Amino acid sequence: MDALATADGLRPGLLLADARALCPGLKAVPADMAADGAALVRLAVWAQRYTPQAATDGADGLILDITGCAHLHGGEEGLLADMGERLGRAGLTHRLGLGDTGAAAWGWARYRPAAAGPILPTGTRAWASLLSLPLAALRLEEGVRDDLARVGLRSVGDLQRQPRAPLVARYGTGPLRRLDRLLGLTSDPVAPQSPDPAWQVRQPFVEPIATREAIEAALLSLLRDLSVRLEAAGRGARRLKLTCFRTDATTQDITVGTARPVRDPPALLKLYRERLDQVEPGFGIEMMELVATGTDIFTAEQAGLAVGGGDAFALSGLLDRLVNRLGEDRVGRPVPCDTHRPELVMELAGGDGVGNLCSLTLPPADAGGPLPLPQAGEGRNHGQGEVPPLAHVSGRGRGPSRKAWEGEGENRGPSRKAWEGEDENRAPSRKAGEGAENPSDTSTVPKPWPKPQPHRPAPSRPRTWRMEGMRPLLLLHPPEPVQVGDALGWRGRQLAIDWLEGPERIRPDWWRARCGPTRDYYRAQLADGRRLWLFRTVDDRGAWYLHGLCA
Amino acid sequence: MTDTIPTIAALRERLSIMDRVRPPKGRNALSLGLACLDAALPGGGLVRGGCHEFLPAPADAGAHGLVACMLSSLPPGPILWCRHRDKGDALGQADMPYGPGLAALGLDAGRLILVRPDSGDDALWVLEEALRCSALAAVVGDGVLPGPVAGRRLQLAAEDGGALGILILPPLGRPPPSTALTRWHVASLRDPPAHEEGGRPRWHVSLLRARGGGSGRWEVAWDDTAFRLRLVHPLADGPVAAAE
């Protein structure tokens, strides 16, 4: 009811006919209480710019607890001025009031004397000002207020001067409780407005629950409620947080994530089933709350009709179950990484990459193509033509041991290779026990590789993985220290070495600081046939390590 | 005993399909890439919808190598590789299949989904869930030894999902009997050094047991130019190589 209407004699509760009689030009619009409420909630969220403790208060008001926040806006006067200006600019008629308690601010905003400012006087004058307010400032129910008015109590002061016991006996505790709140004798907390309450469902229990069956049943009903709301908005959940409030005032959170938006309650319950063991009910759970912390647009797909559609669903469901039970770092897809360090070449894309995992559901159908051997060809070219003669030594005919880092560092010029060749190609292949290189080897010229003739269905194309020299099939990380002499000393056992092939020098990534020493890699075959991948650090220590097992 | 009555022959065939000894009509078993190995198996290869066990030698990657070779000829589709190492395993706990090494054997590591559970129970759960999933081309359990009940569960799950189940067992001297369709033993063999045209992966492969089939021993090597397995046993070179 704004000032203009009040001046015309209008007041709330007036019949429309009477109002029209008082004010002939009146335009009548039906009230939309729901929209008003929603607008008020939006306004409360906006008001959190002044303090996090902002909430709606009744159908027509906001309450802000500005304790400790006023100085950020130039003190209490500055804050009120700023708020008044912004509200006015938005075209909202408003009345501001500031008091020591929430109830006092409410009463002061609505029923203060026309001459008084919006800020309640402080100190002893606050008491006097509050006591002079009309009884309506207590925010009493209408019936009680009328009853009190009938016995002659007109102001807050009138009520305060009455003996308390008879008042309680006649009117209940309501009026005195409101009075105490107004005067600051009892606490009057503000429950802040949550900014986005959209994907949140909660269920309090009359009796605390503790069994797994009960928790599952409650969770399913929560999931159903949430699913209805998600469906109405055309969205699906990507991340869900279940909070269990226990009777001992502690909470437990369980979060699950999904690879694609899901809103099917049984499917989501299946994800939670793997994790419900983690819930410790203690003396019981008195409330459960489910929040969809991440949602995405849910595109309705029909399983089974699209090509491979059913498979995609099956795989994403499987990955969700694995990730949620084992943890995000336990499931991953190998991704090649651009580095020289062998242990860093393969990275596992997990975590949020679970969504990406689904992208490998349907590999392109080109895997039946001709046999891919481009990498082998590259290596051969290096071995035959481009490498300076200095590097022409035996064992490089097969080329694998040098191929790797040559093929890898396209940015390195041949000049670089030449000086690297100085020390690294000295003993590419030697029998164990023979100290020096075999002179007859050095004259061997590398043979051209035979043209591949596939006799069987071609293997799936290694699209992203380069075949770099002889790489192990199983990589040990971290490498294990070994001793290499006439025999290989590994874990206290001496293993006879059949032959040792190498070295293949792998330098640390030059673009990274402190990446460890350069390594010389060798492939060794033991007398029992096992093939190992060893390296020796090129530094003062010259220590040997076992880094992998070759096929 | 010969099946003179056609009905009985047909019934036998149906039973062998139900037992996963043979692949169902219209579907092929996964060829091992060598005629003599395939011939030892009644299905003409590894039958999908069942588990096949590979027993490695201690601290040897031979079994992994043979498995990678065979998986490389699978039709496209993701492969779930679940690796578990018990404490006290000869290899320690930190080894994993290595992408460049797999590529050298023809298997694209981009097809793999690597799963590393913490406990053996989790590993069995992963395998069972994965085998039931129809979207995977193959499921590999690396370092997992299922007990009799768990083995049967895996077998049933594989029959549900229709994927190829491969178990690389821990290196044991005498593994317990199982319900798997086949059991192989793979050990690395010495190969001449590279300058003597050697240095390739070379294994001693024994078929210890096959449901409805026999057994056998072969020496095979990976031909890294033709990307296929070939037989290298000197005695087998003549007639068997001709049969290839």
Short mmCIF file of N, CA and C in Angstrom, two decimals, chain A residues 234-384:
data_model
loop_
_atom_site.label_atom_id
_atom_site.label_comp_id
_atom_site.label_asym_id
_atom_site.label_seq_id
_atom_site.Cartn_x
_atom_site.Cartn_y
_atom_site.Cartn_z
N GLY A 234 13.93 -30.71 -18.39
CA GLY A 234 14.64 -31.28 -19.53
C GLY A 234 16.13 -31.48 -19.26
N ARG A 235 16.48 -31.76 -18.02
CA ARG A 235 17.89 -31.91 -17.68
C ARG A 235 18.15 -33.27 -17.03
N GLY A 236 19.41 -33.64 -16.96
CA GLY A 236 19.81 -34.86 -16.28
C GLY A 236 20.97 -34.54 -15.35
N ALA A 237 21.17 -35.37 -14.35
CA ALA A 237 22.20 -35.09 -13.35
C ALA A 237 23.55 -35.58 -13.83
N ARG A 238 24.58 -34.77 -13.64
CA ARG A 238 25.95 -35.20 -13.91
C ARG A 238 26.68 -35.49 -12.61
N ARG A 239 26.27 -34.85 -11.54
CA ARG A 239 26.95 -35.00 -10.25
C ARG A 239 25.92 -34.84 -9.16
N LEU A 240 25.91 -35.79 -8.26
CA LEU A 240 24.91 -35.77 -7.19
C LEU A 240 25.60 -35.82 -5.85
N LYS A 241 25.06 -35.06 -4.91
CA LYS A 241 25.62 -35.11 -3.56
C LYS A 241 24.52 -35.50 -2.60
N LEU A 242 24.77 -36.59 -1.89
CA LEU A 242 23.82 -37.03 -0.87
C LEU A 242 24.40 -36.66 0.48
N THR A 243 23.63 -35.95 1.27
CA THR A 243 24.09 -35.58 2.61
C THR A 243 23.19 -36.26 3.63
N CYS A 244 23.82 -36.99 4.54
CA CYS A 244 23.07 -37.64 5.62
C CYS A 244 23.30 -36.85 6.90
N PHE A 245 22.23 -36.34 7.47
CA PHE A 245 22.33 -35.61 8.74
C PHE A 245 22.07 -36.60 9.86
N ARG A 246 23.08 -36.80 10.72
CA ARG A 246 22.92 -37.80 11.79
C ARG A 246 22.39 -37.14 13.04
N THR A 247 21.91 -37.97 13.94
CA THR A 247 21.32 -37.43 15.17
C THR A 247 22.37 -36.74 16.04
N ASP A 248 23.65 -37.10 15.88
CA ASP A 248 24.67 -36.44 16.68
C ASP A 248 25.18 -35.17 16.01
N ALA A 249 24.35 -34.60 15.12
CA ALA A 249 24.62 -33.30 14.52
C ALA A 249 25.86 -33.30 13.63
N THR A 250 26.24 -34.46 13.10
CA THR A 250 27.30 -34.49 12.09
C THR A 250 26.68 -34.87 10.75
N THR A 251 27.38 -34.58 9.69
CA THR A 251 26.85 -34.91 8.37
C THR A 251 27.87 -35.74 7.62
N GLN A 252 27.35 -36.53 6.68
CA GLN A 252 28.21 -37.31 5.79
C GLN A 252 27.78 -37.04 4.36
N ASP A 253 28.76 -36.81 3.52
CA ASP A 253 28.46 -36.56 2.11
C ASP A 253 28.90 -37.74 1.26
N ILE A 254 28.11 -38.10 0.29
CA ILE A 254 28.55 -39.05 -0.74
C ILE A 254 28.25 -38.43 -2.09
N THR A 255 29.28 -38.30 -2.89
CA THR A 255 29.11 -37.69 -4.20
C THR A 255 29.32 -38.74 -5.28
N VAL A 256 28.46 -38.77 -6.26
CA VAL A 256 28.67 -39.64 -7.41
C VAL A 256 28.61 -38.78 -8.67
N GLY A 257 29.34 -39.22 -9.66
CA GLY A 257 29.34 -38.51 -10.95
C GLY A 257 28.94 -39.48 -12.04
N THR A 258 28.46 -38.94 -13.14
CA THR A 258 28.07 -39.79 -14.25
C THR A 258 28.72 -39.26 -15.52
N ALA A 259 28.91 -40.17 -16.47
CA ALA A 259 29.59 -39.79 -17.71
C ALA A 259 28.67 -39.01 -18.63
N ARG A 260 27.38 -39.24 -18.52
CA ARG A 260 26.43 -38.49 -19.33
C ARG A 260 25.24 -38.18 -18.44
N PRO A 261 24.44 -37.18 -18.80
CA PRO A 261 23.33 -36.82 -17.92
C PRO A 261 22.37 -37.99 -17.73
N VAL A 262 22.03 -38.26 -16.49
CA VAL A 262 21.17 -39.39 -16.15
C VAL A 262 20.06 -38.87 -15.26
N ARG A 263 18.84 -39.38 -15.44
CA ARG A 263 17.81 -39.04 -14.46
C ARG A 263 16.93 -40.22 -14.13
N ASP A 264 17.39 -41.40 -14.48
CA ASP A 264 16.62 -42.61 -14.22
C ASP A 264 16.89 -43.03 -12.78
N PRO A 265 15.87 -42.98 -11.89
CA PRO A 265 16.16 -43.26 -10.47
C PRO A 265 16.82 -44.61 -10.22
N PRO A 266 16.36 -45.72 -10.84
CA PRO A 266 17.06 -47.00 -10.55
C PRO A 266 18.52 -46.98 -10.97
N ALA A 267 18.81 -46.34 -12.11
CA ALA A 267 20.21 -46.30 -12.56
C ALA A 267 21.06 -45.51 -11.58
N LEU A 268 20.52 -44.40 -11.08
CA LEU A 268 21.28 -43.60 -10.13
C LEU A 268 21.43 -44.34 -8.80
N LEU A 269 20.38 -45.06 -8.43
CA LEU A 269 20.47 -45.82 -7.18
C LEU A 269 21.56 -46.89 -7.29
N LYS A 270 21.71 -47.46 -8.49
CA LYS A 270 22.73 -48.48 -8.70
C LYS A 270 24.12 -47.89 -8.44
N LEU A 271 24.31 -46.63 -8.87
CA LEU A 271 25.60 -45.98 -8.62
C LEU A 271 25.82 -45.80 -7.13
N TYR A 272 24.76 -45.44 -6.44
CA TYR A 272 24.91 -45.18 -5.01
C TYR A 272 25.09 -46.46 -4.22
N ARG A 273 24.55 -47.57 -4.75
CA ARG A 273 24.63 -48.82 -4.01
C ARG A 273 26.06 -49.19 -3.67
N GLU A 274 26.97 -48.91 -4.62
CA GLU A 274 28.37 -49.28 -4.39
C GLU A 274 28.97 -48.46 -3.27
N ARG A 275 28.37 -47.33 -2.98
CA ARG A 275 29.00 -46.41 -2.04
C ARG A 275 28.29 -46.36 -0.70
N LEU A 276 27.11 -46.97 -0.60
CA LEU A 276 26.33 -46.83 0.63
C LEU A 276 27.03 -47.49 1.82
N ASP A 277 27.99 -48.38 1.53
CA ASP A 277 28.74 -48.99 2.64
C ASP A 277 29.48 -47.92 3.44
N GLN A 278 29.77 -46.82 2.79
CA GLN A 278 30.54 -45.78 3.48
C GLN A 278 29.70 -45.02 4.50
N VAL A 279 28.39 -45.17 4.41
CA VAL A 279 27.54 -44.43 5.36
C VAL A 279 27.62 -45.12 6.71
N GLU A 280 27.96 -44.33 7.73
CA GLU A 280 27.94 -44.87 9.08
C GLU A 280 26.79 -44.20 9.80
N PRO A 281 25.69 -44.92 10.00
CA PRO A 281 24.52 -44.25 10.55
C PRO A 281 24.70 -43.84 12.01
N GLY A 282 25.61 -44.49 12.73
CA GLY A 282 25.78 -44.12 14.13
C GLY A 282 24.49 -44.37 14.91
N PHE A 283 23.99 -43.33 15.55
CA PHE A 283 22.74 -43.49 16.30
C PHE A 283 21.53 -43.28 15.39
N GLY A 284 21.74 -43.06 14.14
CA GLY A 284 20.62 -42.93 13.22
C GLY A 284 20.74 -41.68 12.37
N ILE A 285 20.10 -41.72 11.21
CA ILE A 285 20.08 -40.58 10.32
C ILE A 285 18.71 -39.94 10.42
N GLU A 286 18.67 -38.64 10.70
CA GLU A 286 17.36 -38.03 10.88
C GLU A 286 16.91 -37.25 9.65
N MET A 287 17.84 -36.99 8.75
CA MET A 287 17.41 -36.33 7.52
C MET A 287 18.39 -36.65 6.40
N MET A 288 17.86 -36.81 5.20
CA MET A 288 18.72 -37.00 4.04
C MET A 288 18.39 -35.92 3.03
N GLU A 289 19.46 -35.42 2.40
CA GLU A 289 19.28 -34.34 1.43
C GLU A 289 20.04 -34.73 0.17
N LEU A 290 19.41 -34.56 -0.96
CA LEU A 290 20.04 -34.91 -2.23
C LEU A 290 20.09 -33.66 -3.09
N VAL A 291 21.29 -33.30 -3.54
CA VAL A 291 21.45 -32.11 -4.37
C VAL A 291 22.14 -32.52 -5.66
N ALA A 292 21.56 -32.09 -6.76
CA ALA A 292 22.26 -32.28 -8.04
C ALA A 292 23.18 -31.08 -8.22
N THR A 293 24.47 -31.27 -7.90
CA THR A 293 25.41 -30.14 -7.96
C THR A 293 25.82 -29.85 -9.38
N GLY A 294 25.63 -30.80 -10.27
CA GLY A 294 25.92 -30.54 -11.68
C GLY A 294 24.83 -31.16 -12.53
N THR A 295 24.27 -30.38 -13.44
CA THR A 295 23.25 -30.94 -14.33
C THR A 295 23.61 -30.56 -15.76
N ASP A 296 23.00 -31.27 -16.67
CA ASP A 296 23.27 -31.01 -18.07
C ASP A 296 21.98 -31.24 -18.84
N ILE A 297 21.95 -30.71 -20.02
CA ILE A 297 20.74 -30.90 -20.83
C ILE A 297 20.64 -32.37 -21.21
N PHE A 298 19.50 -32.93 -20.96
CA PHE A 298 19.28 -34.36 -21.19
C PHE A 298 18.68 -34.53 -22.56
N THR A 299 19.47 -35.11 -23.46
CA THR A 299 18.91 -35.37 -24.78
C THR A 299 18.34 -36.77 -24.77
N ALA A 300 17.07 -36.86 -25.02
CA ALA A 300 16.41 -38.16 -24.98
C ALA A 300 16.91 -39.00 -26.14
N GLU A 301 17.46 -40.16 -25.81
CA GLU A 301 17.92 -41.08 -26.85
C GLU A 301 17.22 -42.39 -26.64
N GLN A 302 16.94 -43.02 -27.72
CA GLN A 302 16.30 -44.31 -27.59
C GLN A 302 17.35 -45.38 -27.74
N ALA A 303 17.51 -46.17 -26.70
CA ALA A 303 18.53 -47.20 -26.74
C ALA A 303 18.14 -48.26 -27.75
N GLY A 304 19.12 -48.71 -28.52
CA GLY A 304 18.89 -49.86 -29.36
C GLY A 304 18.57 -49.53 -30.81
N LEU A 305 18.00 -48.38 -31.08
CA LEU A 305 17.64 -48.08 -32.46
C LEU A 305 18.81 -47.48 -33.22
N ALA A 306 19.45 -46.48 -32.57
CA ALA A 306 20.60 -45.87 -33.23
C ALA A 306 21.70 -46.91 -33.37
N VAL A 307 22.57 -46.70 -34.34
CA VAL A 307 23.66 -47.66 -34.55
C VAL A 307 24.58 -47.62 -33.34
N GLY A 308 24.72 -48.73 -32.68
CA GLY A 308 25.60 -48.79 -31.52
C GLY A 308 25.08 -48.03 -30.33
N GLY A 309 23.86 -47.51 -30.40
CA GLY A 309 23.34 -46.71 -29.29
C GLY A 309 23.28 -47.50 -28.00
N GLY A 310 22.83 -48.74 -28.10
CA GLY A 310 22.74 -49.56 -26.90
C GLY A 310 24.10 -49.78 -26.28
N ASP A 311 25.11 -49.96 -27.15
CA ASP A 311 26.46 -50.18 -26.64
C ASP A 311 26.96 -48.97 -25.89
N ALA A 312 26.67 -47.78 -26.46
CA ALA A 312 27.14 -46.56 -25.79
C ALA A 312 26.53 -46.46 -24.40
N PHE A 313 25.27 -46.79 -24.31
CA PHE A 313 24.63 -46.74 -23.00
C PHE A 313 25.26 -47.75 -22.06
N ALA A 314 25.46 -48.96 -22.57
CA ALA A 314 26.01 -50.02 -21.72
C ALA A 314 27.39 -49.62 -21.22
N LEU A 315 28.21 -49.05 -22.11
CA LEU A 315 29.58 -48.71 -21.72
C LEU A 315 29.59 -47.55 -20.72
N SER A 316 28.78 -46.53 -20.98
CA SER A 316 28.81 -45.41 -20.04
C SER A 316 28.29 -45.84 -18.68
N GLY A 317 27.30 -46.73 -18.68
CA GLY A 317 26.81 -47.24 -17.40
C GLY A 317 27.90 -48.01 -16.66
N LEU A 318 28.63 -48.85 -17.40
CA LEU A 318 29.71 -49.63 -16.79
C LEU A 318 30.78 -48.71 -16.22
N LEU A 319 31.18 -47.71 -17.00
CA LEU A 319 32.25 -46.81 -16.54
C LEU A 319 31.81 -46.04 -15.31
N ASP A 320 30.54 -45.62 -15.29
CA ASP A 320 30.04 -44.92 -14.10
C ASP A 320 30.17 -45.80 -12.87
N ARG A 321 29.78 -47.06 -13.03
CA ARG A 321 29.84 -47.95 -11.85
C ARG A 321 31.29 -48.14 -11.41
N LEU A 322 32.20 -48.35 -12.38
CA LEU A 322 33.60 -48.56 -12.01
C LEU A 322 34.17 -47.33 -11.31
N VAL A 323 33.93 -46.15 -11.91
CA VAL A 323 34.53 -44.94 -11.36
C VAL A 323 33.99 -44.66 -9.96
N ASN A 324 32.69 -44.88 -9.78
CA ASN A 324 32.11 -44.53 -8.49
C ASN A 324 32.50 -45.51 -7.40
N ARG A 325 32.82 -46.75 -7.79
CA ARG A 325 33.23 -47.67 -6.73
C ARG A 325 34.74 -47.60 -6.48
N LEU A 326 35.52 -47.53 -7.55
CA LEU A 326 36.98 -47.62 -7.37
C LEU A 326 37.62 -46.26 -7.18
N GLY A 327 36.98 -45.21 -7.64
CA GLY A 327 37.60 -43.89 -7.56
C GLY A 327 38.02 -43.43 -8.94
N GLU A 328 38.08 -42.12 -9.11
CA GLU A 328 38.31 -41.57 -10.44
C GLU A 328 39.71 -41.87 -10.95
N ASP A 329 40.68 -42.00 -10.02
CA ASP A 329 42.05 -42.18 -10.48
C ASP A 329 42.34 -43.64 -10.82
N ARG A 330 41.37 -44.51 -10.66
CA ARG A 330 41.60 -45.94 -10.87
C ARG A 330 41.19 -46.40 -12.25
N VAL A 331 40.46 -45.57 -12.96
CA VAL A 331 39.97 -45.94 -14.28
C VAL A 331 40.47 -44.89 -15.26
N GLY A 332 41.07 -45.32 -16.35
CA GLY A 332 41.57 -44.31 -17.27
C GLY A 332 41.83 -44.90 -18.64
N ARG A 333 42.03 -44.00 -19.57
CA ARG A 333 42.35 -44.39 -20.94
C ARG A 333 43.76 -43.93 -21.23
N PRO A 334 44.61 -44.78 -21.76
CA PRO A 334 45.98 -44.34 -22.06
C PRO A 334 45.98 -43.27 -23.15
N VAL A 335 46.69 -42.21 -22.89
CA VAL A 335 46.79 -41.11 -23.85
C VAL A 335 48.27 -40.83 -24.06
N PRO A 336 48.71 -40.76 -25.31
CA PRO A 336 50.14 -40.49 -25.54
C PRO A 336 50.47 -39.05 -25.19
N CYS A 337 51.66 -38.87 -24.69
CA CYS A 337 52.07 -37.56 -24.18
C CYS A 337 53.36 -37.17 -24.87
N ASP A 338 53.52 -35.92 -25.20
CA ASP A 338 54.68 -35.51 -25.97
C ASP A 338 55.87 -35.24 -25.07
N THR A 339 56.65 -36.25 -24.83
CA THR A 339 57.81 -36.10 -23.97
C THR A 339 58.82 -37.18 -24.33
N HIS A 340 60.06 -37.01 -23.91
CA HIS A 340 61.07 -38.03 -24.19
C HIS A 340 61.13 -39.07 -23.08
N ARG A 341 60.73 -38.70 -21.90
CA ARG A 341 60.83 -39.62 -20.78
C ARG A 341 59.89 -40.80 -20.97
N PRO A 342 60.42 -42.03 -21.02
CA PRO A 342 59.54 -43.17 -21.31
C PRO A 342 58.40 -43.31 -20.30
N GLU A 343 58.67 -43.00 -19.03
CA GLU A 343 57.62 -43.25 -18.05
C GLU A 343 56.51 -42.21 -18.12
N LEU A 344 56.77 -41.11 -18.86
CA LEU A 344 55.74 -40.08 -18.97
C LEU A 344 55.02 -40.12 -20.30
N VAL A 345 55.48 -41.02 -21.20
CA VAL A 345 54.90 -41.05 -22.53
C VAL A 345 53.43 -41.44 -22.47
N MET A 346 53.11 -42.34 -21.54
CA MET A 346 51.73 -42.79 -21.44
C MET A 346 51.10 -42.17 -20.21
N GLU A 347 50.01 -41.49 -20.45
CA GLU A 347 49.31 -40.83 -19.36
C GLU A 347 47.91 -41.44 -19.31
N LEU A 348 47.36 -41.54 -18.12
CA LEU A 348 46.01 -42.07 -18.02
C LEU A 348 45.03 -40.92 -17.90
N ALA A 349 44.13 -40.83 -18.85
CA ALA A 349 43.10 -39.79 -18.78
C ALA A 349 41.95 -40.34 -17.98
N GLY A 350 41.85 -39.90 -16.76
CA GLY A 350 40.75 -40.34 -15.91
C GLY A 350 40.00 -39.13 -15.44
N GLY A 351 39.52 -39.22 -14.22
CA GLY A 351 38.84 -38.07 -13.61
C GLY A 351 37.68 -37.59 -14.46
N ASP A 352 37.74 -36.32 -14.80
CA ASP A 352 36.65 -35.77 -15.59
C ASP A 352 36.67 -36.31 -17.01
N GLY A 353 37.78 -36.96 -17.35
CA GLY A 353 37.85 -37.56 -18.67
C GLY A 353 36.96 -38.77 -18.83
N VAL A 354 36.24 -39.11 -17.79
CA VAL A 354 35.35 -40.27 -17.91
C VAL A 354 34.35 -40.03 -19.01
N GLY A 355 33.93 -38.79 -19.13
CA GLY A 355 33.03 -38.47 -20.23
C GLY A 355 33.71 -38.77 -21.56
N ASN A 356 35.02 -38.45 -21.61
CA ASN A 356 35.75 -38.71 -22.84
C ASN A 356 35.89 -40.20 -23.10
N LEU A 357 35.91 -40.96 -22.01
CA LEU A 357 36.05 -42.40 -22.18
C LEU A 357 34.94 -42.92 -23.07
N CYS A 358 33.78 -42.31 -22.94
CA CYS A 358 32.65 -42.79 -23.73
C CYS A 358 32.87 -42.52 -25.21
N SER A 359 33.75 -41.58 -25.51
CA SER A 359 33.94 -41.26 -26.91
C SER A 359 34.63 -42.40 -27.64
N LEU A 360 35.23 -43.31 -26.91
CA LEU A 360 35.86 -44.43 -27.60
C LEU A 360 34.91 -45.59 -27.75
N THR A 361 33.67 -45.36 -27.37
CA THR A 361 32.68 -46.42 -27.50
C THR A 361 32.61 -46.95 -28.92
N LEU A 362 32.54 -46.01 -29.85
CA LEU A 362 32.34 -46.43 -31.23
C LEU A 362 33.55 -46.00 -32.04
N PRO A 363 34.51 -46.87 -32.18
CA PRO A 363 35.68 -46.49 -32.96
C PRO A 363 35.30 -46.38 -34.42
N PRO A 364 36.04 -45.55 -35.15
CA PRO A 364 35.75 -45.42 -36.58
C PRO A 364 35.90 -46.77 -37.25
N ALA A 365 35.15 -46.98 -38.29
CA ALA A 365 35.09 -48.30 -38.91
C ALA A 365 36.20 -48.50 -39.93
N ASP A 366 37.27 -47.73 -39.82
CA ASP A 366 38.31 -47.84 -40.84
C ASP A 366 39.41 -48.81 -40.42
N ALA A 367 39.17 -49.54 -39.34
CA ALA A 367 40.24 -50.37 -38.80
C ALA A 367 40.57 -51.55 -39.69
N GLY A 368 39.80 -51.76 -40.72
CA GLY A 368 40.08 -52.90 -41.58
C GLY A 368 40.99 -52.55 -42.74
N GLY A 369 41.61 -51.42 -42.69
CA GLY A 369 42.43 -50.94 -43.80
C GLY A 369 43.70 -51.73 -43.95
N PRO A 370 44.58 -51.28 -44.82
CA PRO A 370 45.82 -52.01 -45.04
C PRO A 370 46.71 -51.94 -43.81
N LEU A 371 47.64 -52.82 -43.78
CA LEU A 371 48.50 -52.94 -42.62
C LEU A 371 49.33 -51.68 -42.43
N PRO A 372 49.27 -51.07 -41.30
CA PRO A 372 50.00 -49.82 -41.12
C PRO A 372 51.43 -50.07 -40.68
N LEU A 373 52.34 -49.63 -41.47
CA LEU A 373 53.73 -49.74 -41.04
C LEU A 373 54.50 -48.47 -41.34
N PRO A 374 53.89 -47.32 -41.22
CA PRO A 374 54.61 -46.11 -41.62
C PRO A 374 55.81 -45.85 -40.73
N GLN A 375 55.67 -46.16 -39.46
CA GLN A 375 56.74 -45.83 -38.53
C GLN A 375 57.97 -46.65 -38.85
N ALA A 376 57.73 -47.92 -39.18
CA ALA A 376 58.88 -48.76 -39.50
C ALA A 376 59.61 -48.19 -40.72
N GLY A 377 58.85 -47.70 -41.66
CA GLY A 377 59.44 -47.14 -42.86
C GLY A 377 60.29 -45.93 -42.54
N GLU A 378 59.76 -45.05 -41.70
CA GLU A 378 60.52 -43.87 -41.30
C GLU A 378 61.88 -44.24 -40.75
N GLY A 379 61.82 -45.21 -39.86
CA GLY A 379 63.05 -45.60 -39.20
C GLY A 379 64.06 -46.13 -40.19
N ARG A 380 63.56 -46.83 -41.20
CA ARG A 380 64.48 -47.41 -42.17
C ARG A 380 65.16 -46.31 -42.97
N ASN A 381 64.40 -45.31 -43.30
CA ASN A 381 64.99 -44.23 -44.07
C ASN A 381 66.12 -43.58 -43.30
N HIS A 382 65.88 -43.39 -42.05
CA HIS A 382 66.94 -42.81 -41.24
C HIS A 382 68.18 -43.67 -41.33
N GLY A 383 67.96 -44.96 -41.20
CA GLY A 383 69.09 -45.88 -41.13
C GLY A 383 69.85 -45.90 -42.45
N GLN A 384 69.15 -45.70 -43.56
CA GLN A 384 69.82 -45.89 -44.83
C GLN A 384 70.47 -44.62 -45.35
#
